[in-house]
Structures are given as structure tokens and as C-alpha cells.
CSV table of C-alpha atoms in Angstrom, one decimal:
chain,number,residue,atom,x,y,z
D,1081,UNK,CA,0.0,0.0,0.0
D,1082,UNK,CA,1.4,3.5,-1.0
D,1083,UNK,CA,1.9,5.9,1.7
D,1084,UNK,CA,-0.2,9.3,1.2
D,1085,UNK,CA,0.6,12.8,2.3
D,1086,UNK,CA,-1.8,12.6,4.9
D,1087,UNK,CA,-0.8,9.5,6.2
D,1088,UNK,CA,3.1,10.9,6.2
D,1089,UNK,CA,2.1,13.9,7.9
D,1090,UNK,CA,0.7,11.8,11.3
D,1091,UNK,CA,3.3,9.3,11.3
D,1092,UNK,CA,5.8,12.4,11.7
D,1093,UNK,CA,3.9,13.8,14.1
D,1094,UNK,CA,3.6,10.7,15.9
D,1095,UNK,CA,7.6,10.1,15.7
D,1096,UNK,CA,8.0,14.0,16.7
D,1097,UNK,CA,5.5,13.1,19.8
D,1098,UNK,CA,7.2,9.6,20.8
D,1099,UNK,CA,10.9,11.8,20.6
D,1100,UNK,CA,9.3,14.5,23.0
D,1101,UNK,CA,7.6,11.8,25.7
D,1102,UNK,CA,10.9,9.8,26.0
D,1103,UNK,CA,12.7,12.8,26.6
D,1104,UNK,CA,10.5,14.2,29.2
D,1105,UNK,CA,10.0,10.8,30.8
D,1106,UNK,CA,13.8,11.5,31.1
D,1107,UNK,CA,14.2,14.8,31.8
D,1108,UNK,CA,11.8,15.1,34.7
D,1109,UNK,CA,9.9,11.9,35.1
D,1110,UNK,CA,11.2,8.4,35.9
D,1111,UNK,CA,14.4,8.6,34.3
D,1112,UNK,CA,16.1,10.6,36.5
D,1113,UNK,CA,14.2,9.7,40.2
D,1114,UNK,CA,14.0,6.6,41.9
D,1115,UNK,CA,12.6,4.1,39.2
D,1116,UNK,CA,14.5,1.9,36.6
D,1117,UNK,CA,16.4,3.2,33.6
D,1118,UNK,CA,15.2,0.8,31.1
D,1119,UNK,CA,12.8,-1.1,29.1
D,1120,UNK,CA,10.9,-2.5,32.2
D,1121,UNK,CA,9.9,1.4,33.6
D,1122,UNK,CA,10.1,3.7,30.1
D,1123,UNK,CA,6.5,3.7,28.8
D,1124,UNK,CA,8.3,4.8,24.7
D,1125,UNK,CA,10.0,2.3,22.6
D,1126,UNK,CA,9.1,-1.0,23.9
D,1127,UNK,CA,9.5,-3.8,21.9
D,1128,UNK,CA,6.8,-6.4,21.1
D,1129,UNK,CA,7.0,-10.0,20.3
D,1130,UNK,CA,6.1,-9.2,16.4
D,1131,UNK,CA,9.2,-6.9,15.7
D,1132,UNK,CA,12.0,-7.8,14.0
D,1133,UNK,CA,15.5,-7.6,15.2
D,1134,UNK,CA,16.5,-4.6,13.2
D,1135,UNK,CA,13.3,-2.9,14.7
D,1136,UNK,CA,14.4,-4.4,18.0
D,1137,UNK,CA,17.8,-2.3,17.4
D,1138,UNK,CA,16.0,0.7,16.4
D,1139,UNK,CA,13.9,0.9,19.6
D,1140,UNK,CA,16.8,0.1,22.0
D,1141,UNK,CA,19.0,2.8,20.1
D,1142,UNK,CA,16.0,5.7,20.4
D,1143,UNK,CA,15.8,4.9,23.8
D,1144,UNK,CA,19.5,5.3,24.8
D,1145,UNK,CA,20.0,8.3,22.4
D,1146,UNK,CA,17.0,9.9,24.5
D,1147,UNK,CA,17.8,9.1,27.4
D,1148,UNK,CA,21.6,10.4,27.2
D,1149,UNK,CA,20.1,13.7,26.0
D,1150,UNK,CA,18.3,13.9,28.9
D,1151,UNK,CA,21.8,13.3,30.8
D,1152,UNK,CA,23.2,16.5,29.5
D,1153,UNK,CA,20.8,18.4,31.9
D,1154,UNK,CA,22.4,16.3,34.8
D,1155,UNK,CA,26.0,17.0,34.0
D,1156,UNK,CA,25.3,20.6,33.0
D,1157,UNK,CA,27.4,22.1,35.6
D,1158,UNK,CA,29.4,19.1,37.3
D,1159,UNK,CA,32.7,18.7,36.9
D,1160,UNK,CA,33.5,17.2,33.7
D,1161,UNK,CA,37.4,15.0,33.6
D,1162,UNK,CA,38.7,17.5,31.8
D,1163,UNK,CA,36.9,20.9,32.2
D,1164,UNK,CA,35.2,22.7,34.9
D,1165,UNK,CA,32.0,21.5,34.1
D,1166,UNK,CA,30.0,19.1,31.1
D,1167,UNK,CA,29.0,22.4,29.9
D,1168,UNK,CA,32.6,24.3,29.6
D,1169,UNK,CA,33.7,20.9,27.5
D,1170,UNK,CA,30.4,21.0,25.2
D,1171,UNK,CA,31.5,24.7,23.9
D,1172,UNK,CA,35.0,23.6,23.8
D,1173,UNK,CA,34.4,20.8,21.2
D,1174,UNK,CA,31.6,22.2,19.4
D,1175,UNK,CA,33.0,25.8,18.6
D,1176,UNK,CA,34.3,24.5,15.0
D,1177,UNK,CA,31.6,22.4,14.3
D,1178,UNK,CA,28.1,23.2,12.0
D,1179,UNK,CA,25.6,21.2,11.0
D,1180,UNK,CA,26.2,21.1,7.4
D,1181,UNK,CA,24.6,24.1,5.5
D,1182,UNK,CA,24.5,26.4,8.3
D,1183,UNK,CA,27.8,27.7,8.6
D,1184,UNK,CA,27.0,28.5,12.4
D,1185,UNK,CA,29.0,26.8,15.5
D,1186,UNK,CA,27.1,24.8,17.5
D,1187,UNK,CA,28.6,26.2,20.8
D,1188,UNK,CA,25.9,29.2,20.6
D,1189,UNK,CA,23.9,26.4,21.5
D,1190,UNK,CA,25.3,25.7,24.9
D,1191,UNK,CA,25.3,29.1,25.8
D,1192,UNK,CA,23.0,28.6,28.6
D,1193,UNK,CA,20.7,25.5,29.9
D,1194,UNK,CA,17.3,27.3,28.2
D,1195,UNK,CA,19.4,27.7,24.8
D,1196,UNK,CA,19.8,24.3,25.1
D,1197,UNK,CA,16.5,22.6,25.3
D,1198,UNK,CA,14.9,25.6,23.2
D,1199,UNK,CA,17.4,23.8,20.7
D,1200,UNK,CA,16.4,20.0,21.6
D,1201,UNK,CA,12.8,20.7,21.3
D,1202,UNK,CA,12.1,23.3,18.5
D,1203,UNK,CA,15.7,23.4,16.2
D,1204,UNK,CA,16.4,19.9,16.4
D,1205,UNK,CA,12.8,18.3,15.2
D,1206,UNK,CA,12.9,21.0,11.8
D,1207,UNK,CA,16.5,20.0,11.2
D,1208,UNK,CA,15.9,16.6,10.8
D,1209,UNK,CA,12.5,17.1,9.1
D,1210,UNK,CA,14.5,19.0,6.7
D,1211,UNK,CA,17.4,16.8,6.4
D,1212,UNK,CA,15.0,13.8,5.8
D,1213,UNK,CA,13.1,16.0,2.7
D,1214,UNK,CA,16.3,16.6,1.0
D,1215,UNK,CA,17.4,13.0,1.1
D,1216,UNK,CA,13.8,12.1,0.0
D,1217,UNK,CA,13.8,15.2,-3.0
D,1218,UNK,CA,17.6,14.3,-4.0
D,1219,UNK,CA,17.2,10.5,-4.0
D,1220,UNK,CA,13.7,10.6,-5.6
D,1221,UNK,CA,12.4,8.3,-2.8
D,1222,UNK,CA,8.8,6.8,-1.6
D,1223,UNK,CA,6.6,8.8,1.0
D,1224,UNK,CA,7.1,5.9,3.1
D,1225,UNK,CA,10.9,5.9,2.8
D,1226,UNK,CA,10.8,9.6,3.8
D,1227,UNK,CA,9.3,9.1,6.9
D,1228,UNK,CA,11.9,6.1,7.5
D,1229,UNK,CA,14.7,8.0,7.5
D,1230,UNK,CA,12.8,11.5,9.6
D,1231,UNK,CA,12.2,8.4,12.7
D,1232,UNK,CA,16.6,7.5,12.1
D,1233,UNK,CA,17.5,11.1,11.9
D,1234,UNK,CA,15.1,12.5,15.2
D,1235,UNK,CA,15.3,9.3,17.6
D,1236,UNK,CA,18.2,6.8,15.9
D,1237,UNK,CA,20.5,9.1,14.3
D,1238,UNK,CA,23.3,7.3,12.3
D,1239,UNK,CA,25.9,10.2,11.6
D,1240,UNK,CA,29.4,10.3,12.8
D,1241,UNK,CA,28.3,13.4,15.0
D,1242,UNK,CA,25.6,11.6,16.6
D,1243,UNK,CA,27.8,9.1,17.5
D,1244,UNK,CA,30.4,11.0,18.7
D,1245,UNK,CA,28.2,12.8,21.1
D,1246,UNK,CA,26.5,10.4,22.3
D,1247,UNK,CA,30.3,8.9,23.1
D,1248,UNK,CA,31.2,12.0,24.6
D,1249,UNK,CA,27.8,11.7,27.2
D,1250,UNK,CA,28.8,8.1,28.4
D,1251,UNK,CA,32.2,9.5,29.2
D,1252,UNK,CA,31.4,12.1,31.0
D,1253,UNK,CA,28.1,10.1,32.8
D,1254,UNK,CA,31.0,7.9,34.0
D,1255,UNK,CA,34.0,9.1,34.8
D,1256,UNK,CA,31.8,11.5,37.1
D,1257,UNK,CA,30.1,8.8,38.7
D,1258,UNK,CA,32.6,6.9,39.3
D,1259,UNK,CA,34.9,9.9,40.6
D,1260,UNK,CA,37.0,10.3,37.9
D,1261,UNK,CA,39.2,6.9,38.0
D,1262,UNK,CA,42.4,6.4,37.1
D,1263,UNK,CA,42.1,5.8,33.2
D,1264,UNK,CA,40.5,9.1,32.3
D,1265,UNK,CA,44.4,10.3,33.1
D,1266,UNK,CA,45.7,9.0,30.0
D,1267,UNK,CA,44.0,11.8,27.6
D,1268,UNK,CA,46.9,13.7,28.6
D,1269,UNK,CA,49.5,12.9,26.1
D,1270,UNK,CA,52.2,13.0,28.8
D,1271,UNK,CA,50.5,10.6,31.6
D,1272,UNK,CA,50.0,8.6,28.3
D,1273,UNK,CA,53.3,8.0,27.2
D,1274,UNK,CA,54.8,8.2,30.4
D,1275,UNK,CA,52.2,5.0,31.8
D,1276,UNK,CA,52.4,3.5,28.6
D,1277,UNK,CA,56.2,3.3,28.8
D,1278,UNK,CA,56.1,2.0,32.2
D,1279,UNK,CA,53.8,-0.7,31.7
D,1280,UNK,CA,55.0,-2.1,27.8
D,1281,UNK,CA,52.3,-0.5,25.7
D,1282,UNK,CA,54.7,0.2,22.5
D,1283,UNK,CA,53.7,4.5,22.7
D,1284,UNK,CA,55.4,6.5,20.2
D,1285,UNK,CA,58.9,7.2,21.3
D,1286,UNK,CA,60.0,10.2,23.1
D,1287,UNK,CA,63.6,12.0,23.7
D,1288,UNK,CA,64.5,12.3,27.6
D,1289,UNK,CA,67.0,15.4,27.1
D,1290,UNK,CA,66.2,18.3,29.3
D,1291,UNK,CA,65.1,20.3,26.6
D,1292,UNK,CA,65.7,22.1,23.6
D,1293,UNK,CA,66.7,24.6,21.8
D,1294,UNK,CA,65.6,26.3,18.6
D,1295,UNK,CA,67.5,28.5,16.3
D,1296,UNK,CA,66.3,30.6,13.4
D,1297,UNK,CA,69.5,29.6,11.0
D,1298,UNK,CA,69.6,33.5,10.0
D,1299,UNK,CA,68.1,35.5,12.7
D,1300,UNK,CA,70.6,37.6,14.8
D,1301,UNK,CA,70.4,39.7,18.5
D,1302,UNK,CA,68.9,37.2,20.4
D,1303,UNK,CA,65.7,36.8,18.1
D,1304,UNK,CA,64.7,33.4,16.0
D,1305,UNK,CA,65.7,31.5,19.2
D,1306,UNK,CA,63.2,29.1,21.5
D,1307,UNK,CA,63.9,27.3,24.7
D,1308,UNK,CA,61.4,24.3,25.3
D,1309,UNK,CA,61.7,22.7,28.6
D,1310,UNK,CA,60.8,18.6,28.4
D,1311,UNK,CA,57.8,16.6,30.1
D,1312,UNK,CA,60.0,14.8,31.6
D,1313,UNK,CA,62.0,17.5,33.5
D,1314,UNK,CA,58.6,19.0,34.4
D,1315,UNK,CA,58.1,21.0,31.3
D,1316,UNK,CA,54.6,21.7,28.9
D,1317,UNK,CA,56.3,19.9,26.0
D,1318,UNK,CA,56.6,16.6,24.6
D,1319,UNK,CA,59.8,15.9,22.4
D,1320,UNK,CA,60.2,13.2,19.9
D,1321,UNK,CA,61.7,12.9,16.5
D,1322,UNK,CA,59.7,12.8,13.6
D,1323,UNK,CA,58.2,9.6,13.2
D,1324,UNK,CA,57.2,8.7,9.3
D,1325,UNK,CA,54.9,6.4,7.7
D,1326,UNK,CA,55.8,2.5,6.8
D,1327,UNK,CA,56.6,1.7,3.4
D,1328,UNK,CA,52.8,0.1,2.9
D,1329,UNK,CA,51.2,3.2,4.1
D,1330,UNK,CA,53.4,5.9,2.4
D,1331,UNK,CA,52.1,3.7,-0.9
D,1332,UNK,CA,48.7,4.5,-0.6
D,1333,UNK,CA,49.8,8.5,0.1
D,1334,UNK,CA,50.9,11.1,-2.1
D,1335,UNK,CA,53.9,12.8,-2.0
D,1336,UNK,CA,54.4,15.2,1.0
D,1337,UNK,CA,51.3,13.6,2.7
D,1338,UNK,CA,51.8,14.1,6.8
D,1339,UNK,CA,51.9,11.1,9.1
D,1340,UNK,CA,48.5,9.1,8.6
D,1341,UNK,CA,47.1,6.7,11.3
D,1342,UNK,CA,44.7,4.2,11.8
D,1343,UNK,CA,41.9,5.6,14.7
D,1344,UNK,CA,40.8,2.1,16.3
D,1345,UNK,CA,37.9,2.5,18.7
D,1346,UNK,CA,38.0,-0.5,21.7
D,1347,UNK,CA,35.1,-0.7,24.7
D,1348,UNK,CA,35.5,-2.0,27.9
D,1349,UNK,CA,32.8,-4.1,29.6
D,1350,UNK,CA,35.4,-3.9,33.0
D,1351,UNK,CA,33.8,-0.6,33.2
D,1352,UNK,CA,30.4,-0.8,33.7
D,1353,UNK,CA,30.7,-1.5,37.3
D,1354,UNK,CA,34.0,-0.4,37.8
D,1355,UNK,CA,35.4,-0.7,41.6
D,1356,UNK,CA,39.0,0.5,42.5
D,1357,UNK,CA,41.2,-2.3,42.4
D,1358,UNK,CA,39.6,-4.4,40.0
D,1359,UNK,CA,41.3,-6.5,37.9
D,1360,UNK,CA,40.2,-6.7,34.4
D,1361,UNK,CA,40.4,-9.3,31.4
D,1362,UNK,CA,41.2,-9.3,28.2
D,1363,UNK,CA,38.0,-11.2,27.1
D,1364,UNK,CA,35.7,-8.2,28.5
D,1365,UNK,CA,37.8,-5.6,25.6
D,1366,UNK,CA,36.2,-5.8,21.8
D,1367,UNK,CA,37.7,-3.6,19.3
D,1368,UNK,CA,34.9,-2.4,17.1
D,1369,UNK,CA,36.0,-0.2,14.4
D,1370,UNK,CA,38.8,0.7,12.1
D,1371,UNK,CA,39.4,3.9,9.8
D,1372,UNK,CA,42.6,4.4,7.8
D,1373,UNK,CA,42.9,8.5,8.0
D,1374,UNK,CA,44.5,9.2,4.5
D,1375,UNK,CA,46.5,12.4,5.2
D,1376,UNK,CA,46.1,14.9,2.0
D,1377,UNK,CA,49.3,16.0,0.4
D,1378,UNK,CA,50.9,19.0,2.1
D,1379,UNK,CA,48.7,18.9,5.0
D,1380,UNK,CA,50.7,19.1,8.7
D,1381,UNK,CA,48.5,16.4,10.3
D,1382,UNK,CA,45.7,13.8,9.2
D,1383,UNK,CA,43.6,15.8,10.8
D,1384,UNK,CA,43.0,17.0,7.1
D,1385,UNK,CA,42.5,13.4,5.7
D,1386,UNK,CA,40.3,10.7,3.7
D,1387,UNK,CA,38.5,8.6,5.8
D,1388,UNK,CA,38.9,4.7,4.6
D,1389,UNK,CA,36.9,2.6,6.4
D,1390,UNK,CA,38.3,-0.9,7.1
D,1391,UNK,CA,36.8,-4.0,7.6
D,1392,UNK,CA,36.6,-5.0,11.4
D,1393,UNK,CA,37.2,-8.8,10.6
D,1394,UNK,CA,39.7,-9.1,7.7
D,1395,UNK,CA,41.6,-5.9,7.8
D,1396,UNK,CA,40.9,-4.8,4.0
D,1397,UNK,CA,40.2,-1.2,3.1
D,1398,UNK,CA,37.0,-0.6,2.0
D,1399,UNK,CA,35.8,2.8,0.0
D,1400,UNK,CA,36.5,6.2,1.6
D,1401,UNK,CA,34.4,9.2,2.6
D,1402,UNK,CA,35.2,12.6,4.9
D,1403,UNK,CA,33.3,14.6,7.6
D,1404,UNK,CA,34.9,18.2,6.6
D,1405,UNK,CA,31.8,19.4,5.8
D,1406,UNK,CA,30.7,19.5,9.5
D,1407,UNK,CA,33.4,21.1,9.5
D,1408,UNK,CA,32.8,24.8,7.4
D,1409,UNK,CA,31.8,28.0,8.9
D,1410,UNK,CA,30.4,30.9,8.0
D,1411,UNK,CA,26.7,32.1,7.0
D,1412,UNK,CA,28.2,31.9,3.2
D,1413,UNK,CA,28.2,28.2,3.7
D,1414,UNK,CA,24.2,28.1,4.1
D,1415,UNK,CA,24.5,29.6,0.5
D,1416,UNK,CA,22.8,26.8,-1.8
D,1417,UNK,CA,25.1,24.6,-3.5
D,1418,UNK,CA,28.6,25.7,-0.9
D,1419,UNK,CA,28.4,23.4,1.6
D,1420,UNK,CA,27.4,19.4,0.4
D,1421,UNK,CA,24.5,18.3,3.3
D,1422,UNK,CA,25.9,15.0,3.1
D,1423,UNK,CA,28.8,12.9,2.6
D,1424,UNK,CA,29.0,9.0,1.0
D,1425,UNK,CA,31.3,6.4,1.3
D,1426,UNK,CA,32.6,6.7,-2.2
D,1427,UNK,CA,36.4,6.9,-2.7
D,1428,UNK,CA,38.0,4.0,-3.8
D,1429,UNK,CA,41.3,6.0,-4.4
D,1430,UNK,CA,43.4,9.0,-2.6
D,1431,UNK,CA,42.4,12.0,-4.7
D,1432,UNK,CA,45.5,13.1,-4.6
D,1433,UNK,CA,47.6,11.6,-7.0
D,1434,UNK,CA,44.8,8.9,-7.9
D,1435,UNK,CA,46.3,6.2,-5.9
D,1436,UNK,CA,44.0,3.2,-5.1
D,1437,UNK,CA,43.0,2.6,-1.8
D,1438,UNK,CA,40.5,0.1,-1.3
D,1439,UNK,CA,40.8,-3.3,-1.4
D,1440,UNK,CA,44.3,-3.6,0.1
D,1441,UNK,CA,45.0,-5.6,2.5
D,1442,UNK,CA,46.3,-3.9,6.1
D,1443,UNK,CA,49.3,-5.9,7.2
D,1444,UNK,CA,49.1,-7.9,10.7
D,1445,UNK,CA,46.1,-6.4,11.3
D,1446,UNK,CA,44.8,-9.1,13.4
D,1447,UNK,CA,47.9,-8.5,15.8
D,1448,UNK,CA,47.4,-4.5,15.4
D,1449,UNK,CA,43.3,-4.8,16.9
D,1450,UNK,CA,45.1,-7.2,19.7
D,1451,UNK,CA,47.2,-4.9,20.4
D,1452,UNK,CA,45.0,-1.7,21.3
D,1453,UNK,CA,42.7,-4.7,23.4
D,1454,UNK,CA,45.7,-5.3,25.4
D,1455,UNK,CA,46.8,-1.5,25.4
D,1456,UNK,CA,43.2,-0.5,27.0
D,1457,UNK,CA,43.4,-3.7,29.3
D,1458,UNK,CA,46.6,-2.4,30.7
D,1459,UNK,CA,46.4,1.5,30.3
D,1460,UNK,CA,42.2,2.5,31.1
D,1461,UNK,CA,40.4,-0.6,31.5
D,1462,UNK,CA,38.3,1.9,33.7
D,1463,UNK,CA,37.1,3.8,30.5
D,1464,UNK,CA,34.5,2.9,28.3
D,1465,UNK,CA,35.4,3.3,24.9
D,1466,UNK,CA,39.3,4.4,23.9
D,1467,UNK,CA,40.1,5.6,20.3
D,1468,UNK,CA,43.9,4.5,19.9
D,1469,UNK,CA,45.8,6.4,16.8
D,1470,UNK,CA,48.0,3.5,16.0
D,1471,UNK,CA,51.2,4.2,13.3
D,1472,UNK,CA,52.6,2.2,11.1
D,1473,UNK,CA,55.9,3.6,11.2
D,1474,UNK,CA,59.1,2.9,9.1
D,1475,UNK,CA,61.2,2.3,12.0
D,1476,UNK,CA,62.3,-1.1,12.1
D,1477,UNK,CA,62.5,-1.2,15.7
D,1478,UNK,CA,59.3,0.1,16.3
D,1479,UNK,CA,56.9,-0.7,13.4
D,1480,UNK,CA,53.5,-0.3,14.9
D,1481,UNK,CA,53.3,2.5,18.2
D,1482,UNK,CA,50.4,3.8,19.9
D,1483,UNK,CA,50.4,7.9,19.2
D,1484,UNK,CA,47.8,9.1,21.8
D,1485,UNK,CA,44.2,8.1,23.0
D,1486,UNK,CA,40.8,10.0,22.8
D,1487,UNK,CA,38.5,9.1,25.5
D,1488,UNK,CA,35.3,11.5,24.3
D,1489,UNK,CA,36.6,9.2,20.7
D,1490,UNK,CA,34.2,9.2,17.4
D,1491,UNK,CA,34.4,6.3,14.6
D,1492,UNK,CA,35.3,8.6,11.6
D,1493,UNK,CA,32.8,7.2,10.3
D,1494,UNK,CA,34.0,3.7,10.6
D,1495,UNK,CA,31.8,0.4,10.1
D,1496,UNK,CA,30.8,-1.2,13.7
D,1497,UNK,CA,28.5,-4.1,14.9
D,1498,UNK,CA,25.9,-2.0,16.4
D,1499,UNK,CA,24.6,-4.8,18.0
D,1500,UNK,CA,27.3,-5.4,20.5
D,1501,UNK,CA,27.9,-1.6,20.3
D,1502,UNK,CA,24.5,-0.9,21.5
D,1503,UNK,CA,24.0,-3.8,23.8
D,1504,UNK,CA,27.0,-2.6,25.9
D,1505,UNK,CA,25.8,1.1,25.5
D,1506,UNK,CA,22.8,-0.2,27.3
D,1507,UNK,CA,23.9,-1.5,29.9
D,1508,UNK,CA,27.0,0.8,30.7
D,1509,UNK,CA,24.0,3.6,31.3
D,1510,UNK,CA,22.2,1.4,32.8
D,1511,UNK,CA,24.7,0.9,35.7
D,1512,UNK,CA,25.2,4.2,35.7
D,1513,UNK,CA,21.5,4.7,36.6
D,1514,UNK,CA,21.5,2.6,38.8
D,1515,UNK,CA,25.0,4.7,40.2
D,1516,UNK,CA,23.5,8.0,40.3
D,1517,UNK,CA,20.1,6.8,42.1
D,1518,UNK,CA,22.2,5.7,44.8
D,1519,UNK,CA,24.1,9.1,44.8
D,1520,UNK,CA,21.3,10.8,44.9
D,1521,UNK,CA,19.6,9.1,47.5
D,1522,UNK,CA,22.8,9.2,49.7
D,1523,UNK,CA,22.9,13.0,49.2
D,1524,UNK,CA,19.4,13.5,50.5
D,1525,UNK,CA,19.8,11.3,53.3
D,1526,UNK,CA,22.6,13.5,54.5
D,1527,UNK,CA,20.7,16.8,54.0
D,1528,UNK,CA,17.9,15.1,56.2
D,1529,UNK,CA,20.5,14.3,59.0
């Protein structure tokens, strides 16, 4: 049967209506009192006998994504692992981010709690309808598919950013919980080398001199020089040499390409009731994704990259894509046809210098997703989710290193199994629930006494 206007129309509003009642039920009904966090207590997204597993998926996935919206009003102002507060480390990462089209930061967003759920409420609901009409206009697709994709994009949205933030929420849910443990150190580059040498995690090599010193080769009077006092003698900077890409990855580069890693992303079910002390196993660390960053030729870092995904299970390259265009600023960008709305995993070469990519093989690869397991076993088995910059480096003494870890990490818009992904996002905030109920109640107990 053909899906009408009409019959679009209420199955929006109905999706706009579910999106609004879970987050409420959060916000400031069961969700964050005394009752259950999931399936058993919140009246939205139930699933029923007749649905099938990908429905199953959908339903648990709206129900987290909700419900860890809801947890930004909780963190607002507590101390975030990094920042003064959840909110200072929201306007931190967002102030060079847009949605795509807009051209405006999103850290005018967190300006101020109201801002905030003005945004959640009336921005976000028209952004997605929006989104989900362009897709439907561009693609030429059914009524029916249109209102598919408005119910991903409001209540199961499947973009890097969405994931990334709701990342980012889990983190700071838990380290504050849990009073910051001891893993949530290693996002300082320093502690992370440092620990990682200590403990035989192969981290990217550093000198131990003193310090250095910098000279302009034609400057004269005491200008064109720099003094840079070490980490290890108690200094702000971290020295190494430069470190350059393996023989296998500098083939799938242009010429003057920077240093380009692979961004694995690990979890850690030893944290979901995490206790000082406890001793964690390698079994309870999954490495879910892979992303070969592609650095672009004469670009300082791979921060300015192609995004290959990789197969999980066999290590070979698949086609390439980029989130830049989250990336642009500027009211020009909402111009029409200046900033793409949408990015596809289409690159089977590096555009630069039409070198093909996908289909090669990554070598050891097996060893290298073993290798960040036992990394975050050792180093943060206390964190959730790591994403590990791993090098393949053309030092024969040291041909795969660990560069630094991101603990608030994103896939790069990596292929996952959002199954086990999901199922361990699930219960990680349900513990955490069940955490912060007990916090609570032990604060108002000592109010009463």
C-alpha cells in the first residue's frame, strides 16, 4: 500500500510526539528519580513480540539516544574529567563544528541550559524534518521511505556526530560517577606516554634530554631562538623525533602527505561497574571499528584526511568518505550549492595523486586490533570506549606504536556491529543509573540528618 501525504504527515507527528515523551520521561519523570532506567519502567520504545530484530535495534537505540540527551541536563554544571564543568567541555568541542549548511558553530547552543533545550525541542525536530526531505527530494524516494529515514535522523540518528556525542555523554556520565578513575588520566599525552612506557604499551617514542633549543638559521640579536623545557624534567612539551609512515602506508599517500594513522575504537565491559582495584580481562575488551585517516598531500597532520573505512574482521580497506563538511563555517556556507549536506562512502582512491585505496590488505592487522585490546586492558580498562591512533611507522625497531588516545573518541565514520555496540551502550548507562540513584539518595539522606 502507498503511503499518502496525509498518512506521512501523522506518522511524523507521531515520531516527533514519541521523541518528545521519551525525553520528558527523562528529563523530569522516571528517568532521572527513583525508578528503573530501562525497558521495564520507560513507557516509549518497547519492543513487542512481532518486531523484528532490526526494529528491536531501532527501539533500544532511540531509547539510549534519549535518554543520554536527557543526561546533559544532569551534567550541565558538574565537573567534567577534563573541564570545569560538562557544559565548559560542550563549547570547547563544538565551537568549530556546524551542521552542514548552516555555517554557524554549535557552541551558541550551549550558551545557557534554556538555549539548550529551546534547541532540543524546536531546532532539532525541523533540522531533521528537513534533512530527511532533502534525502527524500535528492534521492527521488517513496513517502514511506521519507518518513523512515525522519524516525533515524530524530530518535536513531546514524551520523558520525551523533555518535560521537552520544560517546562523549557516556564518558562524562562515567568518569563523574565513578569519581573520575584512574584511566581518564591518560587523555593527557604526557601521563600517556609516560604509563604506557612503564607498563609495555609500544607508545610513540620520546627523547628524555632536558630540553631544547631552537634556532632561526639567519636571525641575529637574540631573536629566531626558542627554549622548550621537556615533560620529563617537568616542562609543557613533549619531544620526539619525527616519526614517518611505513613503506605500505606511504604507498597509498601522495607525496608530502603528513603522518597518517589508523583511529581504532576499543570498549571495555570492565567498566560498567567499575570498583577501584579491579582486575580486568582481556576477554571483557572488543575492538569495534577501524578507519585508515588518508593524510592529504601538504597537510601538517591527518587531521585534514580521507576517511577509509576498514573491515573489522579481515583488515581490507574498503571505499572512503570525509566529515569536513561539518566542519565549514560561516553564513556563506548556508548559501545553496557551498556546503554538500551529506557525505557517501565513495572513494576507492586518494584523490591526490589517484592512488588506489580500497581493497588492500592492512598488514598484521589481526595483531594491530590485539594490540589496542591489550593496550586499553593495561592502560584504562576503567574507561568505556578508547580511540587509539595507532602508526605504522618505518622504524624497524618500532613498526606499529600507539600515538595518543581519545576518551570523548568518534568512529570517523567507521563500520561497527551495532549490536554489541548498543548492547554494551545499554547496559553501561544502565549501571550508571543505577549509580547515580544511589548518589542521589545518599545526598538527600545527608541533607535530612
Amino acid at each position: 500500500m502507498t503511503t499518502t501525504w496525509p498518512q506521512l504527515l501523522f506518522r511524523t507527528a507521531n515520531t516527533v510526539a514519541q521523541y518528545y515523551g521519551c525525553l520528558l520521561y527523562y528529563t523530569l519523570g522516571g528517568g532521572f528519580s527513583s525508578k528503573p532506567y530501562g525497558v521495564e519502567s520507560c513507557p516509549y520504545f518497547r519492543p513487542v513480540e512481532s518486531d523484528s530484530e532490526a526494529q528491536r535495534q531501532f527501539k533500544k537505540y532511540a531509547r539510549i539516544h534519549c535518554y543520554s540527551l536527557a543526561a546533559v541536563f544532569y551534567l550541565w554544571d558538574k565537573p567534567h574529567y577534563r573541564k570545569g564543568s560538562y557544559r565548559e567541555d560542550l563549547a570547547d568541542n563544538l565551537r568549530n563544528v556546524a551542521i552542514p549548511g548552516t555555517g554557524i558553530p554549535l557552541n551558541w547552543v550551549v550558551v545557557n541550559k534554556l538555549v539548550a533545550i529551546l534547541f532540543l525541542v524546536l531546532v532539532v525536530p525541523k533540522v531533521c524534518f528537513i534533512a530527511a526531505f532533502h534525502y527524500w527530494y535528492k534521492d527521488n524516494l517513496t513517502l514511506e521511505e521519507f518518513g523512515d529515514e525522519f524516525a533515524v535522523r530524530l530518535l536513531a540518528p546514524d551520523d558520525w556526530f551523533s555518535y560521537w556525542r552520544l560517546n562523549c555523554r557516556l564518558a562524562a556520565l562515567h568518569s563523574y560517577l565513578h569519581n573520575n578513575p584512574a584511566g581518564y588520566e591518560m587523555e593527557n599525552k604526557w601521563t600517556f606516554l609516560e604509563e604506557g612506557d612503564k607498563r609495555g604499551v609500544p607508545v610513540s617514542p620520546f627523547l628524555s634530554t632536558s630540553g631544547i633549543v631552537v634556532k632561526h638559521r639567519n636571525e641575529e640579536g637574540g631573536m629566531g631562538i626558542f627554549f622548550y623545557k621537556n615533560a620529563t624534567s617537568g616542562g609543557d612539551w613533549i619531544i620526539q623525533e619525527r616519526i614517518e609512515n611505513s613503506e605500505w602506508v606511504s604507498s597509498l599517500l601522495p607525496e608530502k602527505a603528513p603522518l597518517s594513522t589508523f583511529r581504532v575504537i576499543t570498549q571495555s565491559r570492565a567498566s560498567i561497574d567499575w570498583t577501584e582495584g579491579k582486575e580486568a580481562k582481556l576477554d571483557e575488551i572488543d575492538a569495534l571499528s577501524c578507519v585508515f585517516r588518508a593524510g592529504r598531500a601538504g597537510a601538517a597532520t591527518d587531521h585534514d584526511s580521507i576517511l577509509f573505512d576498514i573491515d573489522p574482521k579481515t583488515g581490507v580497506l574498503l571505499k572512503g568518505t570525509t566529515n569536513a563538511h561539518w566542519y565549514r563555517l560561516g553564513l556563506h556556507e548556508a548559501l545553496p550549492g557551498m556546503c554538500p549536506w551529506r557525505s557517501t562512502h565513495h572513494a576507492t582512491h586518494h584523490p591526490d595523486g589517484d592512488i588506489l585505496v580500497e581493497g588492500n590488505q592492512v598488514p598484521d592487522f589481526k595483531n594491530i586490533l590485539t594490540l589496542v585490546e591489550t593496550s586499553h586492558m593495561k592502560l584504562c580498562p576503567d574507561v568505556p570506549l578508547v580511540g587509539w591512533d595507532v602508526v605504522l611507522s618505518a622504524d624497524k625497531t618500532l613498526p606499529v606504536c600507539l600515538l595518543e588516545v581519545n576518551l570523548s573518541c568518534n568512529f570517523f565514520r567507521g563500520s561497527f556491529d551495532k549490536g554489541l555496540y548498543l548492547d554494551f551502550m545499554d547496559d553501561s548507562f544502565r549501571a550508571l543509573h543505577r549509580k547515580m540513584i544511589n548518589r542521589e539518595c545518599a545526598d538527600d539522606d545527608k541533607k535530612t540528618n
